[in-house]
Amino acid sequence: MVDVKNGNGEGWSPEDRRQQQLEQLQVSCNRAYRSVPFYRNRFQALGLSPQDIGSLEDLRRLPFTERRHFIEHYPYGLFAVPLRDIVRIHTAPGAAGGLTVSGYTARDLRVWKELVARALRAAGVSADDIVQIVLHPGLANWGRDYKDGAEALQAGVIPLNALHISKQILVLRDYKTSVLVTTPSSALQMQELLFAADINPNELSLKTLILVGEPAERPVRRAIEDHLHVTTWQHYGLSEVPGPAVAYECDAHEGLHVAEDHFAVEVLNPKTQEPVAEGESGELVLTSLTIQAFPLIRFRTGDLVRVLNGPCPCGRTLLRLEWLPERVDDLMVIQGVKIQRDQVAVRVAQTVGFAPQRLSVHLVQQGGIKALEVRLGMEEALFSDEIKELEHLVRKTAFELRQEFGVPVEVRLLEGPSVKAQARVPDRE
């Protein structure tokens, strides 16, 4: 089913869409209840069954899904289909040093291809474009999704690869890339490298920049647009859902349209877990409606959003959200990769051989690029008379963290009581 008619962006009426969402919600909850013990047990603990869902308002009666549940049910405990029906498996870093796993059926892959193609089409991408995908290793799964979506539009695609970003600049120029899919941080870095290499943006064929992975505030977008002579478009996605383009901008650039034919949206006060008042910001909670392999019920994203009311100038009737830079949890987002401080603490402990008592983890800017900074307070277990030994420890720790998360990392050793323990290694039974 397509959410626009006659190419003019006019979608279903709100009444028809709500009926469609209710029917899909009932099917999805039945699948989860029947096939996923985690969901069945949580339903039963609340005295609920899928038959109790008679309206979209009943969604509020259902239990939440949180990131920790992915670790607790690793690897396949949240899958709702037999493994023989899974055709793709995605893995990403999870809480406390663990892994999160999500899967796709063949139908799920088709759905995601259509979702990404829809979002790219809204940005004007067509068969005449050459689409280059430059994403961090932590978003490699999205690289495949964007490749599939762009190919569905018959655009030429330069897939995600391991080239250094300086080489990506040459590809951007020489291959006549017209559409670039990347994170705001990488876009800023590429902008700096272009000017450092004395490459005038007028030499490029680039016209469209798809920004993913993290919200880009308006001043940042304006600066990129002014320097690179492009139009920017924001896409919202989650690796846990799993995939990009859950919401996307149209040519009006007045908020992100949610793919409501595939997701039910709630915006809740993170403290009371009640719906926020009109115009207020709150935590985005998503429920999948069409995913077969990995259904999610009331997933707490941690992202802060605001619902934008009123019709969109583009004519689409899909719900619109403003994606805000703040979060309601302690996750750090670096180049689209979500990192928990406890994850960092676990990896540091594994590297140095003990759990540091004075460890803090920070999100910092390095030349306009977000980076992970780990501060270790000197303590007896770290002490060495050899400066070379301490330097080696710092380099090794930074290397291991870069390998783990795939983001820029700086490790600093500090003397004195200035480092407060922010992250801890979770107790293991």
Short mmCIF file of C-alpha atoms in Angstrom, two decimals, residues 33-357:
data_model
loop_
_atom_site.label_atom_id
_atom_site.label_comp_id
_atom_site.label_asym_id
_atom_site.label_seq_id
_atom_site.Cartn_x
_atom_site.Cartn_y
_atom_site.Cartn_z
CA TYR A 33 1.92 -13.26 21.70
CA ARG A 34 1.82 -16.56 19.85
CA SER A 35 5.52 -16.85 18.97
CA VAL A 36 7.59 -14.80 21.46
CA PRO A 37 7.54 -16.02 25.10
CA PHE A 38 8.86 -12.64 26.27
CA TYR A 39 5.78 -10.85 24.99
CA ARG A 40 3.32 -13.57 25.96
CA ASN A 41 4.60 -13.60 29.55
CA ARG A 42 4.47 -9.82 29.82
CA PHE A 43 0.94 -9.71 28.42
CA GLN A 44 -0.19 -12.37 30.86
CA ALA A 45 1.46 -10.60 33.80
CA LEU A 46 -0.80 -7.64 33.01
CA GLY A 47 -3.85 -9.83 32.54
CA LEU A 48 -3.97 -9.01 28.81
CA SER A 49 -4.36 -10.94 25.58
CA PRO A 50 -4.34 -9.72 21.96
CA GLN A 51 -8.14 -10.01 21.97
CA ASP A 52 -8.24 -7.12 24.45
CA ILE A 53 -6.96 -4.71 21.78
CA GLY A 54 -10.11 -3.16 20.40
CA SER A 55 -8.85 0.32 19.60
CA LEU A 56 -5.57 2.18 19.15
CA GLU A 57 -6.07 3.65 22.63
CA ASP A 58 -5.56 0.13 24.01
CA LEU A 59 -1.94 0.40 22.92
CA ARG A 60 -1.33 2.27 26.20
CA ARG A 61 -2.25 -0.86 28.13
CA LEU A 62 0.59 -2.87 26.61
CA PRO A 63 4.06 -3.26 28.19
CA PHE A 64 7.14 -1.38 26.99
CA THR A 65 10.14 -2.87 25.23
CA GLU A 66 13.53 -1.45 26.22
CA ARG A 67 17.08 -1.85 24.93
CA ARG A 68 18.07 -4.06 27.85
CA HIS A 69 15.55 -6.64 26.71
CA PHE A 70 17.58 -7.24 23.55
CA ILE A 71 20.56 -8.28 25.67
CA GLU A 72 18.45 -10.36 28.04
CA HIS A 73 17.01 -12.34 25.13
CA TYR A 74 20.14 -12.56 22.98
CA PRO A 75 20.40 -13.84 20.33
CA TYR A 76 17.05 -15.01 18.94
CA GLY A 77 14.68 -14.72 21.91
CA LEU A 78 12.65 -11.87 20.37
CA PHE A 79 12.26 -13.44 16.93
CA ALA A 80 8.68 -14.31 15.98
CA VAL A 81 9.42 -16.65 13.06
CA PRO A 82 11.49 -19.83 12.68
CA LEU A 83 15.14 -19.30 11.77
CA ARG A 84 14.51 -20.98 8.42
CA ASP A 85 12.38 -17.96 7.51
CA ILE A 86 15.13 -15.45 8.41
CA VAL A 87 17.07 -14.29 5.36
CA ARG A 88 19.22 -11.54 6.95
CA ILE A 89 20.60 -11.09 10.46
CA HIS A 90 21.93 -7.78 11.76
CA THR A 91 24.23 -7.42 14.76
CA ALA A 92 25.08 -4.24 16.66
CA PRO A 93 26.77 -3.36 19.98
CA GLY A 94 24.35 -3.53 22.90
CA ALA A 95 24.23 -2.57 26.55
CA ALA A 96 26.91 -3.67 29.00
CA GLY A 97 29.23 -4.93 26.28
CA GLY A 98 26.73 -7.35 24.79
CA LEU A 99 25.25 -7.58 21.30
CA THR A 100 21.82 -6.88 19.90
CA VAL A 101 20.49 -9.02 17.09
CA SER A 102 17.65 -8.30 14.69
CA GLY A 103 16.43 -10.26 11.70
CA TYR A 104 14.49 -9.91 8.47
CA THR A 105 12.21 -12.20 6.54
CA ALA A 106 12.12 -11.83 2.76
CA ARG A 107 8.93 -9.80 3.16
CA ASP A 108 10.58 -7.55 5.76
CA LEU A 109 13.37 -6.78 3.30
CA ARG A 110 10.83 -5.81 0.66
CA VAL A 111 9.07 -3.53 3.15
CA TRP A 112 12.33 -1.78 4.09
CA LYS A 113 13.29 -1.36 0.46
CA GLU A 114 9.93 0.34 -0.16
CA LEU A 115 10.32 2.52 2.96
CA VAL A 116 13.78 3.72 1.97
CA ALA A 117 12.74 4.24 -1.65
CA ARG A 118 9.76 6.31 -0.46
CA ALA A 119 11.97 8.51 1.69
CA LEU A 120 14.51 9.00 -1.12
CA ARG A 121 11.74 9.76 -3.60
CA ALA A 122 10.42 12.46 -1.24
CA ALA A 123 13.88 14.06 -1.48
CA GLY A 124 13.64 14.09 -5.26
CA VAL A 125 15.97 11.14 -5.88
CA SER A 126 15.34 9.49 -9.25
CA ALA A 127 16.88 7.22 -11.87
CA ASP A 128 18.94 10.18 -13.07
CA ASP A 129 20.93 10.34 -9.82
CA ILE A 130 24.16 8.75 -8.62
CA VAL A 131 23.81 7.99 -4.91
CA GLN A 132 26.95 7.68 -2.76
CA ILE A 133 26.64 6.14 0.71
CA VAL A 134 29.21 7.24 3.30
CA LEU A 135 28.33 5.94 6.75
CA HIS A 136 30.26 4.91 9.80
CA PRO A 137 30.94 1.16 10.29
CA GLY A 138 28.36 1.13 13.08
CA LEU A 139 25.70 1.95 10.48
CA ALA A 140 26.82 -0.60 7.90
CA ASN A 141 23.40 -2.26 8.03
CA TRP A 142 21.83 1.01 6.93
CA GLY A 143 24.25 1.17 4.04
CA ARG A 144 22.69 -1.97 2.60
CA ASP A 145 19.18 -0.60 3.14
CA TYR A 146 19.96 2.66 1.35
CA LYS A 147 21.61 0.76 -1.50
CA ASP A 148 18.48 -1.37 -1.93
CA GLY A 149 16.15 1.63 -1.73
CA ALA A 150 18.14 3.68 -4.24
CA GLU A 151 18.38 0.75 -6.65
CA ALA A 152 14.59 0.34 -6.40
CA LEU A 153 14.40 3.84 -7.89
CA GLN A 154 16.89 2.71 -10.57
CA ALA A 155 19.43 5.27 -9.39
CA GLY A 156 23.11 4.54 -9.78
CA VAL A 157 24.61 3.55 -6.42
CA ILE A 158 28.11 3.80 -4.96
CA PRO A 159 27.65 1.43 -1.99
CA LEU A 160 29.12 1.78 1.47
CA ASN A 161 32.80 0.84 1.41
CA ALA A 162 35.92 0.96 3.57
CA LEU A 163 37.59 3.88 1.80
CA HIS A 164 39.06 6.58 4.02
CA ILE A 165 36.97 9.73 4.02
CA SER A 166 39.66 11.58 2.05
CA LYS A 167 39.25 9.02 -0.74
CA GLN A 168 35.48 9.39 -0.52
CA ILE A 169 36.00 13.03 -1.48
CA LEU A 170 37.72 11.97 -4.70
CA VAL A 171 34.92 9.53 -5.47
CA LEU A 172 32.39 12.27 -4.78
CA ARG A 173 34.07 14.51 -7.35
CA ASP A 174 35.24 12.03 -9.98
CA TYR A 175 32.14 9.80 -10.06
CA LYS A 176 29.83 12.83 -10.28
CA THR A 177 27.82 11.93 -7.19
CA SER A 178 24.54 13.87 -7.08
CA VAL A 179 23.09 12.43 -3.83
CA LEU A 180 25.13 11.77 -0.68
CA VAL A 181 23.77 9.71 2.24
CA THR A 182 25.79 10.36 5.39
CA THR A 183 25.65 11.60 8.99
CA PRO A 184 25.76 15.31 9.89
CA SER A 185 29.19 14.78 11.51
CA SER A 186 30.61 13.13 8.41
CA ALA A 187 29.11 15.84 6.20
CA LEU A 188 30.94 18.49 8.23
CA GLN A 189 34.17 16.50 8.04
CA MET A 190 33.87 16.06 4.28
CA GLN A 191 33.15 19.77 3.92
CA GLU A 192 36.38 20.61 5.76
CA LEU A 193 38.41 18.14 3.69
CA LEU A 194 37.00 19.52 0.44
CA PHE A 195 38.16 23.02 1.29
CA ALA A 196 41.50 21.76 2.63
CA ALA A 197 42.06 19.97 -0.70
CA ASP A 198 41.23 23.21 -2.53
CA ILE A 199 38.22 21.60 -4.24
CA ASN A 200 35.54 24.13 -5.08
CA PRO A 201 32.00 22.80 -4.48
CA ASN A 202 31.16 24.14 -7.94
CA GLU A 203 33.31 21.31 -9.33
CA LEU A 204 30.87 18.78 -7.87
CA SER A 205 27.62 17.39 -9.21
CA LEU A 206 26.32 17.09 -5.65
CA LYS A 207 22.87 18.60 -5.12
CA THR A 208 21.19 16.50 -2.41
CA LEU A 209 22.45 15.54 1.04
CA ILE A 210 20.52 12.93 3.05
CA LEU A 211 21.44 13.31 6.73
CA VAL A 212 20.89 10.25 8.93
CA GLY A 213 21.86 8.82 12.31
CA GLU A 214 21.54 11.94 14.45
CA PRO A 215 19.46 15.13 14.40
CA ALA A 216 21.04 18.06 12.58
CA GLU A 217 20.09 21.42 14.03
CA ARG A 218 19.05 24.14 11.62
CA PRO A 219 22.25 26.26 11.94
CA VAL A 220 24.37 23.20 11.10
CA ARG A 221 22.23 22.39 8.10
CA ARG A 222 22.36 25.97 6.85
CA ALA A 223 26.15 25.99 7.13
CA ILE A 224 26.44 22.74 5.16
CA GLU A 225 24.01 23.95 2.52
CA ASP A 226 25.80 27.28 2.13
CA HIS A 227 29.27 25.73 1.88
CA LEU A 228 28.42 22.78 -0.38
CA HIS A 229 25.61 24.39 -2.41
CA VAL A 230 23.20 21.53 -1.67
CA THR A 231 19.79 20.93 -0.16
CA THR A 232 19.76 18.81 3.02
CA TRP A 233 17.09 16.29 4.00
CA GLN A 234 16.77 14.59 7.37
CA HIS A 235 15.88 10.90 7.82
CA TYR A 236 15.10 9.23 11.14
CA GLY A 237 15.73 5.58 11.84
CA LEU A 238 16.69 3.02 14.46
CA SER A 239 18.92 -0.01 14.16
CA GLU A 240 16.66 -1.75 16.71
CA VAL A 241 13.50 -1.35 14.61
CA PRO A 242 15.47 -2.41 12.40
CA GLY A 243 16.30 0.16 9.75
CA PRO A 244 16.46 3.73 8.50
CA ALA A 245 13.78 5.97 7.03
CA VAL A 246 11.14 5.35 9.69
CA ALA A 247 10.47 9.07 9.22
CA TYR A 248 11.64 11.44 6.52
CA GLU A 249 11.42 15.02 5.28
CA CYS A 250 9.42 16.13 2.28
CA ASP A 251 10.26 19.12 0.11
CA ALA A 252 8.44 21.44 2.55
CA HIS A 253 11.14 20.71 5.18
CA GLU A 254 8.63 21.19 7.98
CA GLY A 255 9.17 18.13 10.12
CA LEU A 256 9.59 14.43 9.41
CA HIS A 257 6.71 12.32 8.11
CA VAL A 258 6.35 9.02 9.98
CA ALA A 259 5.65 5.87 7.98
CA GLU A 260 2.39 5.34 9.85
CA ASP A 261 1.39 2.44 7.63
CA HIS A 262 4.24 0.51 9.29
CA PHE A 263 4.56 2.12 12.76
CA ALA A 264 2.26 3.36 15.50
CA VAL A 265 3.62 6.42 17.29
CA GLU A 266 3.30 7.59 20.88
CA VAL A 267 4.96 10.66 22.37
CA LEU A 268 5.12 10.21 26.14
CA ASN A 269 6.37 12.05 29.19
CA PRO A 270 9.46 9.93 30.07
CA LYS A 271 8.77 10.25 33.80
CA THR A 272 5.02 9.62 33.96
CA GLN A 273 4.80 7.56 30.73
CA GLU A 274 1.62 9.43 29.90
CA PRO A 275 0.95 11.19 26.58
CA VAL A 276 2.30 14.74 26.49
CA ALA A 277 0.04 17.73 25.98
CA GLU A 278 -0.34 19.16 22.50
CA GLY A 279 2.79 21.00 21.41
CA GLU A 280 4.99 19.54 24.16
CA SER A 281 8.05 17.39 23.58
CA GLY A 282 8.36 13.83 24.84
CA GLU A 283 9.96 10.45 24.27
CA LEU A 284 9.19 8.74 20.98
CA VAL A 285 7.73 5.26 21.51
CA LEU A 286 7.32 3.07 18.43
CA THR A 287 5.28 -0.06 17.80
CA SER A 288 5.92 -1.97 14.61
CA LEU A 289 2.81 -2.90 12.61
CA THR A 290 4.13 -4.92 9.67
CA ILE A 291 7.48 -6.43 10.73
CA GLN A 292 7.32 -10.22 10.71
CA ALA A 293 10.66 -11.41 12.04
CA PHE A 294 11.25 -8.99 14.87
CA PRO A 295 8.06 -7.27 16.05
CA LEU A 296 8.51 -4.50 18.59
CA ILE A 297 5.77 -3.42 20.97
CA ARG A 298 6.05 0.03 22.51
CA PHE A 299 9.80 0.36 22.04
CA ARG A 300 11.22 3.24 24.09
CA THR A 301 13.59 4.94 21.66
CA GLY A 302 15.06 7.51 24.07
CA ASP A 303 14.68 10.11 21.31
CA LEU A 304 13.03 13.42 22.14
CA VAL A 305 10.44 14.62 19.61
CA ARG A 306 7.54 17.01 19.24
CA VAL A 307 4.41 16.38 17.16
CA LEU A 308 3.76 19.06 14.55
CA ASN A 309 0.05 19.68 14.09
CA GLY A 310 -1.76 20.98 11.06
CA PRO A 311 -1.50 19.95 7.40
CA CYS A 312 1.84 19.78 5.65
CA PRO A 313 2.21 21.97 2.53
CA CYS A 314 3.28 18.88 0.59
CA GLY A 315 -0.21 17.35 0.97
CA ARG A 316 0.88 14.22 2.83
CA THR A 317 -1.38 13.34 5.74
CA LEU A 318 1.22 11.30 7.60
CA LEU A 319 2.04 12.41 11.15
CA ARG A 320 4.91 14.89 11.34
CA LEU A 321 7.57 15.05 14.06
CA GLU A 322 10.27 17.50 15.01
CA TRP A 323 13.36 15.48 16.00
CA LEU A 324 15.10 17.28 18.87
CA PRO A 325 18.82 17.01 19.70
CA GLU A 326 18.35 16.14 23.37
CA ARG A 327 17.74 12.60 24.62
CA VAL A 328 15.78 11.25 27.57
CA ASP A 329 18.37 8.57 28.37
CA ASP A 330 22.14 8.55 28.89
CA LEU A 331 23.03 7.26 25.44
CA MET A 332 25.68 9.17 23.51
CA VAL A 333 25.21 9.40 19.75
CA ILE A 334 28.41 9.73 17.73
CA GLN A 335 28.15 9.69 13.93
CA GLY A 336 24.85 7.86 14.29
CA VAL A 337 26.28 5.16 16.59
CA LYS A 338 24.56 4.88 19.99
CA ILE A 339 26.93 4.20 22.88
CA GLN A 340 26.15 3.58 26.54
CA ARG A 341 28.65 4.67 29.15
CA ASP A 342 28.45 1.25 30.78
CA GLN A 343 29.53 -0.30 27.46
CA VAL A 344 32.64 1.87 27.52
CA ALA A 345 33.38 0.94 31.14
CA VAL A 346 33.16 -2.77 30.33
CA ARG A 347 35.55 -2.46 27.37
CA VAL A 348 38.03 -0.40 29.37
CA ALA A 349 37.98 -2.97 32.19
CA GLN A 350 38.62 -5.78 29.71
CA THR A 351 41.57 -3.88 28.26
CA VAL A 352 43.33 -2.80 31.46
CA GLY A 353 42.46 -5.98 33.38
CA PHE A 354 40.44 -4.45 36.21
CA ALA A 355 37.49 -2.10 36.80
CA PRO A 356 38.84 1.46 37.22
CA GLN A 357 37.34 3.27 40.17
#
